Coordinates of C-alpha atoms and ligand atoms in Angstrom, one line a residue:
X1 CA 154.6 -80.0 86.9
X2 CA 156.4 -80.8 90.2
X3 CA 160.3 -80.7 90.7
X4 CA 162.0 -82.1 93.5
X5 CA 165.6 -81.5 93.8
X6 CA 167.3 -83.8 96.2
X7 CA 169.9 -84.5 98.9
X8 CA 172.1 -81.1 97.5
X9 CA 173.4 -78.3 99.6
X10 CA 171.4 -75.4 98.7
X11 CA 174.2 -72.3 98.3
X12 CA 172.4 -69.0 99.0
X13 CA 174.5 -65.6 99.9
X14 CA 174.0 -66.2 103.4
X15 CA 175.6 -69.7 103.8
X16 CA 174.9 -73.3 102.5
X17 CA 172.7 -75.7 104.3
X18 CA 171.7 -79.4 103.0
X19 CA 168.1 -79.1 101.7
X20 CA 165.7 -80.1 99.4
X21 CA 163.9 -77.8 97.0
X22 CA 160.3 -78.0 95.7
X23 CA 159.3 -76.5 92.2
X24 CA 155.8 -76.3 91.2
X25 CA 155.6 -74.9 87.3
X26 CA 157.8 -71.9 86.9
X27 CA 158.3 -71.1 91.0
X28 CA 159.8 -72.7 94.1
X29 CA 157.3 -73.6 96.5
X30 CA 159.3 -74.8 99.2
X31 CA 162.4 -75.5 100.9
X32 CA 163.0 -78.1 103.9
X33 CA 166.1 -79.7 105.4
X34 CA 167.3 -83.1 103.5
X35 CA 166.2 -86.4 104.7
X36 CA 163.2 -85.1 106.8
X37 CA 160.0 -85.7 107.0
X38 CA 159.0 -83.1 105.2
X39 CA 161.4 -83.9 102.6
X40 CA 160.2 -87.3 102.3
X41 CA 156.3 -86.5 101.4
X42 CA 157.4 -84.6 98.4
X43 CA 158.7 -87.5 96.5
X44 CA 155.3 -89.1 95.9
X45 CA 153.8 -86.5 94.1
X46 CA 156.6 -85.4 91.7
X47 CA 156.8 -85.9 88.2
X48 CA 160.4 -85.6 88.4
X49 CA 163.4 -85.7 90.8
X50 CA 166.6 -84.1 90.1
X51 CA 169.6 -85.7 92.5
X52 CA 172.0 -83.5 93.8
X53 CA 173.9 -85.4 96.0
X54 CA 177.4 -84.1 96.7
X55 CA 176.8 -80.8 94.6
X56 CA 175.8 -77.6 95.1
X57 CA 172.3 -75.9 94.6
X58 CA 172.6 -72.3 93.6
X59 CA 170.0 -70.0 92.2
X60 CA 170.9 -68.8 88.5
X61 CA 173.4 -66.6 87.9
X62 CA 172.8 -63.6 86.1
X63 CA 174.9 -61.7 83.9
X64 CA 173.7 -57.8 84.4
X65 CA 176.8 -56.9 81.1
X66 CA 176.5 -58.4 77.8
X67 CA 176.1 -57.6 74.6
X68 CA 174.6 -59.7 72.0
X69 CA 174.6 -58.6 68.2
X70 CA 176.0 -55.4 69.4
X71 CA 177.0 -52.8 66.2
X72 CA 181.1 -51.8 67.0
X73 CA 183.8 -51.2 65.1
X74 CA 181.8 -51.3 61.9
X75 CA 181.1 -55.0 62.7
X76 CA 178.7 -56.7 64.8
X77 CA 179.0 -58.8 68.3
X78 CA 179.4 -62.6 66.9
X79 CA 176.6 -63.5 69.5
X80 CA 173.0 -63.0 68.6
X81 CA 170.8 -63.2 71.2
X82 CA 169.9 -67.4 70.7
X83 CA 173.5 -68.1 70.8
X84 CA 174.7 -66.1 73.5
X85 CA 172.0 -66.9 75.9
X86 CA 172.4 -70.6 75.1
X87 CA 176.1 -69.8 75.9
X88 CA 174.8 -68.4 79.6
X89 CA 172.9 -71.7 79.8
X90 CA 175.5 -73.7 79.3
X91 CA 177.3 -71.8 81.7
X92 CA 174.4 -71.5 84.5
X93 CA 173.9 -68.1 83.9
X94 CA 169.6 -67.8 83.6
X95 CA 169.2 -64.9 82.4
X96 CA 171.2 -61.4 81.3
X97 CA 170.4 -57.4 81.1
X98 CA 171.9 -56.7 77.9
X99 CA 172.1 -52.8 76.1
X100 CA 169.9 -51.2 74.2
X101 CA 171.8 -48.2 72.7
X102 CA 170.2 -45.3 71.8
X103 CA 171.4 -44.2 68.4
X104 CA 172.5 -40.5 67.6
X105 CA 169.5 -38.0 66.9
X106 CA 167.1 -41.6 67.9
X107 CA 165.1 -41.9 70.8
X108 CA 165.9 -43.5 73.9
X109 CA 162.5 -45.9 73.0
X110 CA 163.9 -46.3 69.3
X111 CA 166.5 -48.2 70.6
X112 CA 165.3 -50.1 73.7
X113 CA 162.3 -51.1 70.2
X114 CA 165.1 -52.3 68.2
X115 CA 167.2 -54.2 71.1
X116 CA 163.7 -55.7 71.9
X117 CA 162.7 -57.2 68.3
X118 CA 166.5 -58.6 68.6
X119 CA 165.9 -60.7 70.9
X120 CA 162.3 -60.9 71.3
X121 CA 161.2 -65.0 70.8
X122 CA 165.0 -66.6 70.3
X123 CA 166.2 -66.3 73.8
X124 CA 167.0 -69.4 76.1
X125 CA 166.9 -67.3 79.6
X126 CA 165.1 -64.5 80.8
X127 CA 166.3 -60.7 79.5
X128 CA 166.7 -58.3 80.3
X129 CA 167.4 -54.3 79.3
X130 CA 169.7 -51.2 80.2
X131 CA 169.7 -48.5 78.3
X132 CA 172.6 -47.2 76.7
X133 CA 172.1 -42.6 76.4
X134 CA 174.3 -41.9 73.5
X135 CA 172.6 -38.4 73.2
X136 CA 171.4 -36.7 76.2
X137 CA 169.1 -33.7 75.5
X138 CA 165.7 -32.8 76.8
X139 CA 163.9 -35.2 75.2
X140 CA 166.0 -37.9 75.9
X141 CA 165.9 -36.9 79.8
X142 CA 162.1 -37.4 80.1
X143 CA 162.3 -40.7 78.0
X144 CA 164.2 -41.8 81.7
X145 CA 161.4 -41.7 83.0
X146 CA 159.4 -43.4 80.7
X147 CA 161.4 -46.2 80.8
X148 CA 161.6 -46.3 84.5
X149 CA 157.8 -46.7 84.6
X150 CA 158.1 -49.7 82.1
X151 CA 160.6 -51.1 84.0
X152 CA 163.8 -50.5 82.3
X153 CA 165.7 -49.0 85.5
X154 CA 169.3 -48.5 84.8
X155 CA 170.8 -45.9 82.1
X156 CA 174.7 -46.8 81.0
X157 CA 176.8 -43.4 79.7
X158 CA 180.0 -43.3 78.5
X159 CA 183.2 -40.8 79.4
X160 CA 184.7 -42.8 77.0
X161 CA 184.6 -43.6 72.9
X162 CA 184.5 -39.5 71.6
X163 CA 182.2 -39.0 69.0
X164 CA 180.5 -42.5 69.2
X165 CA 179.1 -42.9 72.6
X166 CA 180.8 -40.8 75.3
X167 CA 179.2 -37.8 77.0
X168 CA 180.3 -34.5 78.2
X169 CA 180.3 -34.1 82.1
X170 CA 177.3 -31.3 81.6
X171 CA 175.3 -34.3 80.2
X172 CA 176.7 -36.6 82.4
X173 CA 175.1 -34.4 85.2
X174 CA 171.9 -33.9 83.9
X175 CA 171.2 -37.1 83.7
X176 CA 172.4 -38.1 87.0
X177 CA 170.1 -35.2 88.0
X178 CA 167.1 -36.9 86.3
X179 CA 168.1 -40.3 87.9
X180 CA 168.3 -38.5 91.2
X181 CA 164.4 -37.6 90.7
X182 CA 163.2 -41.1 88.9
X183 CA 165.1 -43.3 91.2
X184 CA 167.2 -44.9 88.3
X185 CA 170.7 -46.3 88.5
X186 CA 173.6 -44.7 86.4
X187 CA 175.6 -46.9 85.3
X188 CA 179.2 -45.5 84.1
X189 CA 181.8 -46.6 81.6
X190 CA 185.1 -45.2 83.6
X191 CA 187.7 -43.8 81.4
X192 CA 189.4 -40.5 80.4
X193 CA 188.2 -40.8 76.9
X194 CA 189.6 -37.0 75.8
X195 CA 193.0 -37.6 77.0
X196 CA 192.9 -41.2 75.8
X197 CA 192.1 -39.9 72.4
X198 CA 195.5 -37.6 72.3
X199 CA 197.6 -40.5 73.7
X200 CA 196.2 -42.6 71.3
X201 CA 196.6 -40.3 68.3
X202 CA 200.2 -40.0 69.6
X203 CA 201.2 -43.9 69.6
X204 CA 200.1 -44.2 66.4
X205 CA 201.8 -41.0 65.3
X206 CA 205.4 -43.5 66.2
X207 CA 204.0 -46.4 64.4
X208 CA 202.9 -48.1 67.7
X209 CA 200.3 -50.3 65.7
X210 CA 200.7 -53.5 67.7
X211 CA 197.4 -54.8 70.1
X212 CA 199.2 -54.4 73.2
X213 CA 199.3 -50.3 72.2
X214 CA 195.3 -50.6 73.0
X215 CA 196.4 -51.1 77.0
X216 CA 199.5 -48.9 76.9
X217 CA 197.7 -46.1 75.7
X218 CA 194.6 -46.4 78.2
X219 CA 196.4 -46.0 81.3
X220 CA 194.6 -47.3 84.9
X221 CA 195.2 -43.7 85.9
X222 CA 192.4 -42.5 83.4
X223 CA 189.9 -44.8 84.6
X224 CA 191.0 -43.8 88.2
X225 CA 190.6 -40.0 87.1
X226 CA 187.4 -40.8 85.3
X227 CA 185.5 -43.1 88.9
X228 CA 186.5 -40.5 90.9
X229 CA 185.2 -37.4 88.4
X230 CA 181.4 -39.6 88.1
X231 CA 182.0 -40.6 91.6
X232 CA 181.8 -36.4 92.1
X233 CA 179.6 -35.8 89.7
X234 CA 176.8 -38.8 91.2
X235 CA 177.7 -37.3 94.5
X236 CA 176.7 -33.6 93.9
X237 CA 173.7 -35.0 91.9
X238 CA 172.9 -37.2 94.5
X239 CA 172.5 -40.0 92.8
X240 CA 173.5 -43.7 93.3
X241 CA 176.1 -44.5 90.8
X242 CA 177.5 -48.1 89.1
X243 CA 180.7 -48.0 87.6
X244 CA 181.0 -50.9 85.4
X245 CA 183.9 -53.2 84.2
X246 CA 186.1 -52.0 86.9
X247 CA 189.8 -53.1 86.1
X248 CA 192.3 -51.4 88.1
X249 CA 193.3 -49.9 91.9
X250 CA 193.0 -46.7 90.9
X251 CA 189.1 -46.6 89.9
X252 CA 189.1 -49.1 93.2
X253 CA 190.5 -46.9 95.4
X254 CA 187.9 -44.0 93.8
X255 CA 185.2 -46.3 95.0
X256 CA 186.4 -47.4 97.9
X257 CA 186.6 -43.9 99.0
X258 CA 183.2 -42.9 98.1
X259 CA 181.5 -45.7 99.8
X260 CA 183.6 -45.1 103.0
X261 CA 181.9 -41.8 103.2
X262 CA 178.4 -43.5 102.5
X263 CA 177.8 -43.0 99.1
X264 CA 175.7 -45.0 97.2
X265 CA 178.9 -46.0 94.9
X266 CA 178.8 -49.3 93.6
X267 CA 180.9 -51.2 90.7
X268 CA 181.1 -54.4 88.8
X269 CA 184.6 -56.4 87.8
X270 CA 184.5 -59.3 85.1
X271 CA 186.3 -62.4 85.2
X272 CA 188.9 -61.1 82.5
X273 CA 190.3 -58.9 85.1
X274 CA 190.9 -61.1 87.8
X275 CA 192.1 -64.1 85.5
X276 CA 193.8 -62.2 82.3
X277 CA 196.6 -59.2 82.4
X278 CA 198.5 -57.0 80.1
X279 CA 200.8 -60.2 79.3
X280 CA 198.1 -61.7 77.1
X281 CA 197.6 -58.3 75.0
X282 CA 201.3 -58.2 74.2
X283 CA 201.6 -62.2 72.7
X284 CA 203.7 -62.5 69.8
X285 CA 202.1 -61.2 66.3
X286 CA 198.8 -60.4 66.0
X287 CA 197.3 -63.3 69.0
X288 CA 196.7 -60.0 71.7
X289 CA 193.7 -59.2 69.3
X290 CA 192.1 -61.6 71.4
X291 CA 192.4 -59.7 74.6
X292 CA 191.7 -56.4 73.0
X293 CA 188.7 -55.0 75.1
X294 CA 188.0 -52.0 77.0
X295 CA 189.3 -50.5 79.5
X296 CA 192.0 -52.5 79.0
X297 CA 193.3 -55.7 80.6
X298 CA 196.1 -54.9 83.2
X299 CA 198.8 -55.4 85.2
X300 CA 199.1 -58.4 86.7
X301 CA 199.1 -56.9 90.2
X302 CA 195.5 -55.2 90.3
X303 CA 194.1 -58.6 90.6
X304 CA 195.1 -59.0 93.8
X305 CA 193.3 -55.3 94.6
X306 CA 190.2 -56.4 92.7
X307 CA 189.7 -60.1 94.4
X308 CA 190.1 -58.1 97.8
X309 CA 187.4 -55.2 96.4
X310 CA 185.6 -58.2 96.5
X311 CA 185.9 -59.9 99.9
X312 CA 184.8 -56.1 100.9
X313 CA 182.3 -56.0 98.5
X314 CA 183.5 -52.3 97.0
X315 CA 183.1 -55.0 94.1
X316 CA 179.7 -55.9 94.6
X317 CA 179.1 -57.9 90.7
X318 CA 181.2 -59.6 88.6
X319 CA 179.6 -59.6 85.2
X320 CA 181.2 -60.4 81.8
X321 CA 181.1 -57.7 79.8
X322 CA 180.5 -60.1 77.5
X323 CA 180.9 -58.8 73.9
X324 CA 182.5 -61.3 71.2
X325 CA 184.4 -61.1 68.1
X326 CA 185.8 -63.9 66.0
X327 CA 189.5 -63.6 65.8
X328 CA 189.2 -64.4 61.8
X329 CA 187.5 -61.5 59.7
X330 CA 186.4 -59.4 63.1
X331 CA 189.3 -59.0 65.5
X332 CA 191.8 -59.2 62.4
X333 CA 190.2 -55.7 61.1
X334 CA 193.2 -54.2 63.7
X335 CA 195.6 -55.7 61.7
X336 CA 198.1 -52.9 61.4
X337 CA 196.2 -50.3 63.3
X338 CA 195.1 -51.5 67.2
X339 CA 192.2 -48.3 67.4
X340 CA 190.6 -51.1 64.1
X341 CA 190.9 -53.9 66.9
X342 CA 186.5 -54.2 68.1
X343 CA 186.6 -54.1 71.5
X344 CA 185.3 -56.6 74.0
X345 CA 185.8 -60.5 74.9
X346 CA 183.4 -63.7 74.8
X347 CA 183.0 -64.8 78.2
X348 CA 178.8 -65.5 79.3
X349 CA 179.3 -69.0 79.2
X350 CA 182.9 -69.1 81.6
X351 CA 181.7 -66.6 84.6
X352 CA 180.3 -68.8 86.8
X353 CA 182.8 -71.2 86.6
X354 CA 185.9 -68.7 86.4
X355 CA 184.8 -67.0 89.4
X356 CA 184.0 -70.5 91.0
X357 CA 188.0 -70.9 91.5
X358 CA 188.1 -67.5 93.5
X359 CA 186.3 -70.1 95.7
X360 CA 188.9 -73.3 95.2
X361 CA 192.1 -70.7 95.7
X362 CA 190.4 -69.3 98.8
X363 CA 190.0 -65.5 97.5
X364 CA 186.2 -65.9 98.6
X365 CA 184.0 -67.7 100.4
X366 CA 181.2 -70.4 98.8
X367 CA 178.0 -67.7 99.5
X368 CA 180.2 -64.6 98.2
X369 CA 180.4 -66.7 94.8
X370 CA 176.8 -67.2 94.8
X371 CA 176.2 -63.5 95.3
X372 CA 178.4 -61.6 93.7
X373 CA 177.2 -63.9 90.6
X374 CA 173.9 -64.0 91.1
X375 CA 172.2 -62.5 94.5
X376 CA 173.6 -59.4 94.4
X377 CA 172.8 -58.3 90.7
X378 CA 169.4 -59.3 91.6
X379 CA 169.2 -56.6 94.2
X380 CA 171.3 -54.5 92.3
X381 CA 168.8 -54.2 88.9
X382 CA 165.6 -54.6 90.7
X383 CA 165.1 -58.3 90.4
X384 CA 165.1 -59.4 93.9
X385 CA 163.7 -61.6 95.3
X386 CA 161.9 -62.9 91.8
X387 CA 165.8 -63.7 90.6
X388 CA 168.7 -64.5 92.7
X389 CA 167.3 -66.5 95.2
X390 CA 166.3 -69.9 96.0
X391 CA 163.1 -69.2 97.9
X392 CA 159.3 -69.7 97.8
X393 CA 157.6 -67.6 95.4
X394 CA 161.1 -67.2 93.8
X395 CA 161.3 -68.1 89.9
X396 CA 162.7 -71.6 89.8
X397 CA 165.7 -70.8 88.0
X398 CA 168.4 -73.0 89.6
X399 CA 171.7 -74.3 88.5
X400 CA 173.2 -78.0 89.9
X401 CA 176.5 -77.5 90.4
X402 CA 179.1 -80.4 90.5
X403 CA 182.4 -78.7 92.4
X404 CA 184.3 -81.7 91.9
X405 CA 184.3 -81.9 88.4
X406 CA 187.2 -81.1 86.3
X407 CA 186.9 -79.4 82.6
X408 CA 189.2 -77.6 80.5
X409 CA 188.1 -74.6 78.6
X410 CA 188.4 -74.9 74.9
X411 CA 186.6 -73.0 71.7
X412 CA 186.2 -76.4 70.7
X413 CA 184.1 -77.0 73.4
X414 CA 182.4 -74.1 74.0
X415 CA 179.1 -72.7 72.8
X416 CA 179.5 -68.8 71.9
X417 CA 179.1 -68.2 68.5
X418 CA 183.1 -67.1 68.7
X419 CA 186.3 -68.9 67.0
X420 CA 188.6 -68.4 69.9
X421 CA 188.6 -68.7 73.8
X422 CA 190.5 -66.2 75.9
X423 CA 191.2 -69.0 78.9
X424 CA 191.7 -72.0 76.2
X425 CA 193.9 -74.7 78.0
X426 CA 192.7 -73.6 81.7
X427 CA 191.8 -76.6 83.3
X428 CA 189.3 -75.4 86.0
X429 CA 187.8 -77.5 89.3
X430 CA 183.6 -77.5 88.8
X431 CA 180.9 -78.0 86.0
X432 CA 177.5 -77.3 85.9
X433 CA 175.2 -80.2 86.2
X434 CA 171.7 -78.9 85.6
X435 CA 170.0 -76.0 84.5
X436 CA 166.5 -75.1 85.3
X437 CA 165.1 -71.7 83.7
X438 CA 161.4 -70.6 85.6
X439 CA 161.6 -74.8 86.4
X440 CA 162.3 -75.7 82.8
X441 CA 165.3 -78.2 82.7
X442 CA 167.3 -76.8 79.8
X443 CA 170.6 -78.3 80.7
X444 CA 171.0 -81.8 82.2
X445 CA 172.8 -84.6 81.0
X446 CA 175.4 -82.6 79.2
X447 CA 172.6 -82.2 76.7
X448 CA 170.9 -78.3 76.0
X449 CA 167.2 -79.1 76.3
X450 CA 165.7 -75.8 76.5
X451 CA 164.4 -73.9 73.2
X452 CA 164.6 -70.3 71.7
X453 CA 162.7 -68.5 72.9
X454 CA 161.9 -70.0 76.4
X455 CA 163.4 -66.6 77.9
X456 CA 161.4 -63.5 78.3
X457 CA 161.8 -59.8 79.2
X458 CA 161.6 -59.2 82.7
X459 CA 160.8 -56.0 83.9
X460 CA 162.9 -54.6 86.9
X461 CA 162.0 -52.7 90.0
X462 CA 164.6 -49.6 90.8
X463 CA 167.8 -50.6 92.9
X464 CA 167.7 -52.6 95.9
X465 CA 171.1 -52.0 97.5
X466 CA 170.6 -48.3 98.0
X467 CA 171.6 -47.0 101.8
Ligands
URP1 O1 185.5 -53.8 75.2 C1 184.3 -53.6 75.6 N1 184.1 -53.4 76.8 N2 183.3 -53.7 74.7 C2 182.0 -53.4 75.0 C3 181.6 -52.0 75.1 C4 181.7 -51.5 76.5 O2 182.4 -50.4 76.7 O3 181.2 -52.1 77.4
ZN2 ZN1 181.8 -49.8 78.7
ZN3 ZN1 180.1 -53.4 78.0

């Protein structure tokens, strides 16, 4: 099967340049500049020929944060793993690294087994894996590098979430320790969980029951102490560190400072931070449910901080942390008591798009969009140059992107398996056209076309960003 995608501007991290792209099967074969001769000779022998005249040519994005069908709260993530990555589709994203969370007194392979047979034949996109330690003792330590070896390269821990997930700083520095030997990537949830816990235990102690108590009582500070104490920790271990869902200036600054010095410090945001604030937990009755996830969202003014962390590229990803429950039934367990609230916010299908208007208001450039979306957690997870790129050899998973287009975000409109959106009413400049997943068209038309199952577990290479 031969592809020819014509007369767009192909969109790579290094610039855009008007070409045409040639698929064979699942791969990209070749590139050459629109209208040449070149260009010209592939048209005879394609089965099919996707115009892209006057939009944008961009290689999927991928979401390296979601969690599909993820246990929380004593409920589950509304998303299993057909809706949610035919929510990415929809949304250009081709293909996400979900969690596989290691239970209590369970082996790190227990759960990366059980995340697998989730998701295994009922994906849209490709898949992928972190895993999640929840109990870090000897056995668990050599499991690391099990996993490494099968390709499973990144290991989230938690300073937050006592007693479910979080990890002591001894643990936290033996695993970094391991990682430092194996050449895997810690990945670290950023947030004073200890002192949380007593400032949360006070607020309730008052009768401070209301959502907005979830972001008064996780102040940025923690998260700033918390970045800087892994930051420390990674350093001493030396080993590279990822601080995920990054929301304020304080972790910022942590990072900043680490990678000033040369440390191999990196962190993601998600589009809730740079779009959403404080203001939306704290709307009238029990509506801030909505916005309930963690760390919390902010003040308005670290969004400024946080689009600059990303002109610098302190912020290197934006993922979407991606982790949905209905406001009926789910969210509504907080009623009465925010600590009941599950945490997290649907967003897979809106992050290319959201972060798209970074590009319309000027915050970043057209190829920063394209890689902090797509390129960069390709080199980030070991994926590069088989994801995040539109080059030969690369899989031919490319999204058509129309910037002109206008759409307004609505749950009515959207596809995640989740009753409420946090941006409804935003009207928003650019669509996606087409979606292509390893050359399939899945999107096109404003019709899904792809199929469960279509996606399949990739397995990654260690980091490719390290200095
Ligand atoms: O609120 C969030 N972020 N829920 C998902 C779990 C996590 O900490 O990433
Ligand atoms: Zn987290
Ligand atoms: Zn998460």
């Amino acid at each position: 099967m031969r592809s020819l995608i014509r007369g767009g501007t192909v969109v790579s991290a290094e610039g855009a340049s008007a070409l045409d792209v040639l698929v064979e099967d699942e791969r990209v074969v070749a590139l050459a500049a629109g209208g040449s001769e070149l260009a010209g000779s592939w048209q005879e022998g394609a089965d099919r020929v996707l115009e892209a005249a006057g939009k944008y040519v961009i290689p999927g994005g991928i979401d390296a944060h979601t969690h599909m069908e993820m246990p929380f709260g004593g409920t589950m993530s509304a998303d299993t793993f057909e809706t949610g990555t035919r929510a990415a589709a929809w949304g250009g994203t081709t293909m996400i690294i979900d969690f596989a969370i290691q239970s209590k007194g369970q082996s790190l392979i227990a759960g990366m087994d059980a995340w697998q047979s989730k998701a295994d034949g009922v994906c849209a996109v490709d898949y992928s894996f972190h895993a999640i330690i929840s109990d870090v003792n000897e056995s668990s330590l050599k499991e690391m590098d099990v996993l490494v070896e099968q390709g499973v390269t990144s290991f989230k821990l938690f300073m937050a979430y006592p007693g479910v997930f979080y990890a002591t700083d001894r643990e936290i520095f033996q695993a970094m320790d391991r990682a430092a030997g194996n050449g895997a990537l810690i990945m670290m949830h950023a947030e004073n969980g200890i002192a949380i816990d007593a400032i949360v235990a006070a607020a309730l102690a008052k009768g401070q029951t209301d959502p907005i108590f979830h972001g008064l009582t996780r102040p940025a500070e923690m998260e700033g102490e918390a970045a800087h104490r892994a930051i420390t920790l990674a350093q001493v271990a030396k080993a590279p560190l990822y601080i995920v869902h990054l929301s304020s200036e304080p972790a910022l600054a942590a990072v900043v400072a680490a990678r000033d010095r040369g440390q191999n410090t990196f962190a993601e945001t998600c589009p809730q931070y740079l779009f959403l604030s404080e203001d939306d937990m704290a709307r009238p009755g029990f509506e801030g449910a909505k916005f309930v996830c963690t760390p919390p969202l902010r003040p308005r003014h670290h969004q400024a901080a946080l689009w600059r962390g990303l002109r610098t590229d302190d912020l290197s990803v934006v993922a979407t942390d991606h982790c949905p429950f209905c406001f009926a039934e789910q969210k509504e367990l907080g009623v009465g008591d925010f600590t009941k609230i599950p945490n997290g916010l649907p967003g897979v299908e809106n992050r290319m798009d959201l972060i798209f208007q970074g590009v319309v208001a000027g915050e970043i450039t057209l190829p920063r969009w394209v890689e902090v979306t797509s390129t960069n957690p390709a080199k980030m997870f070991g994926l590069y140059p088989k994801k995040g790129a539109i080059a030969p050899g690369s899989d031919a998973d490319i999204v058509i992107y129309d910037p002109l287009a206008t759409q307004t975000i609505s749950a009515a409109t959207h596809h995640m398996a989740v009753d409420y959106s946090c941006y409804e009413g935003m009207t928003i400049t650019g669509h996606v056209d087409t979606v292509l997943s390893r050359g399939r068209q899945i999107i096109g038309g404003g019709a899904y076309t792809g199929e469960a199952g279509h996606g399949r577990f990739v397995t990654r290479q260690l980091c490719q960003r390290l200095g």
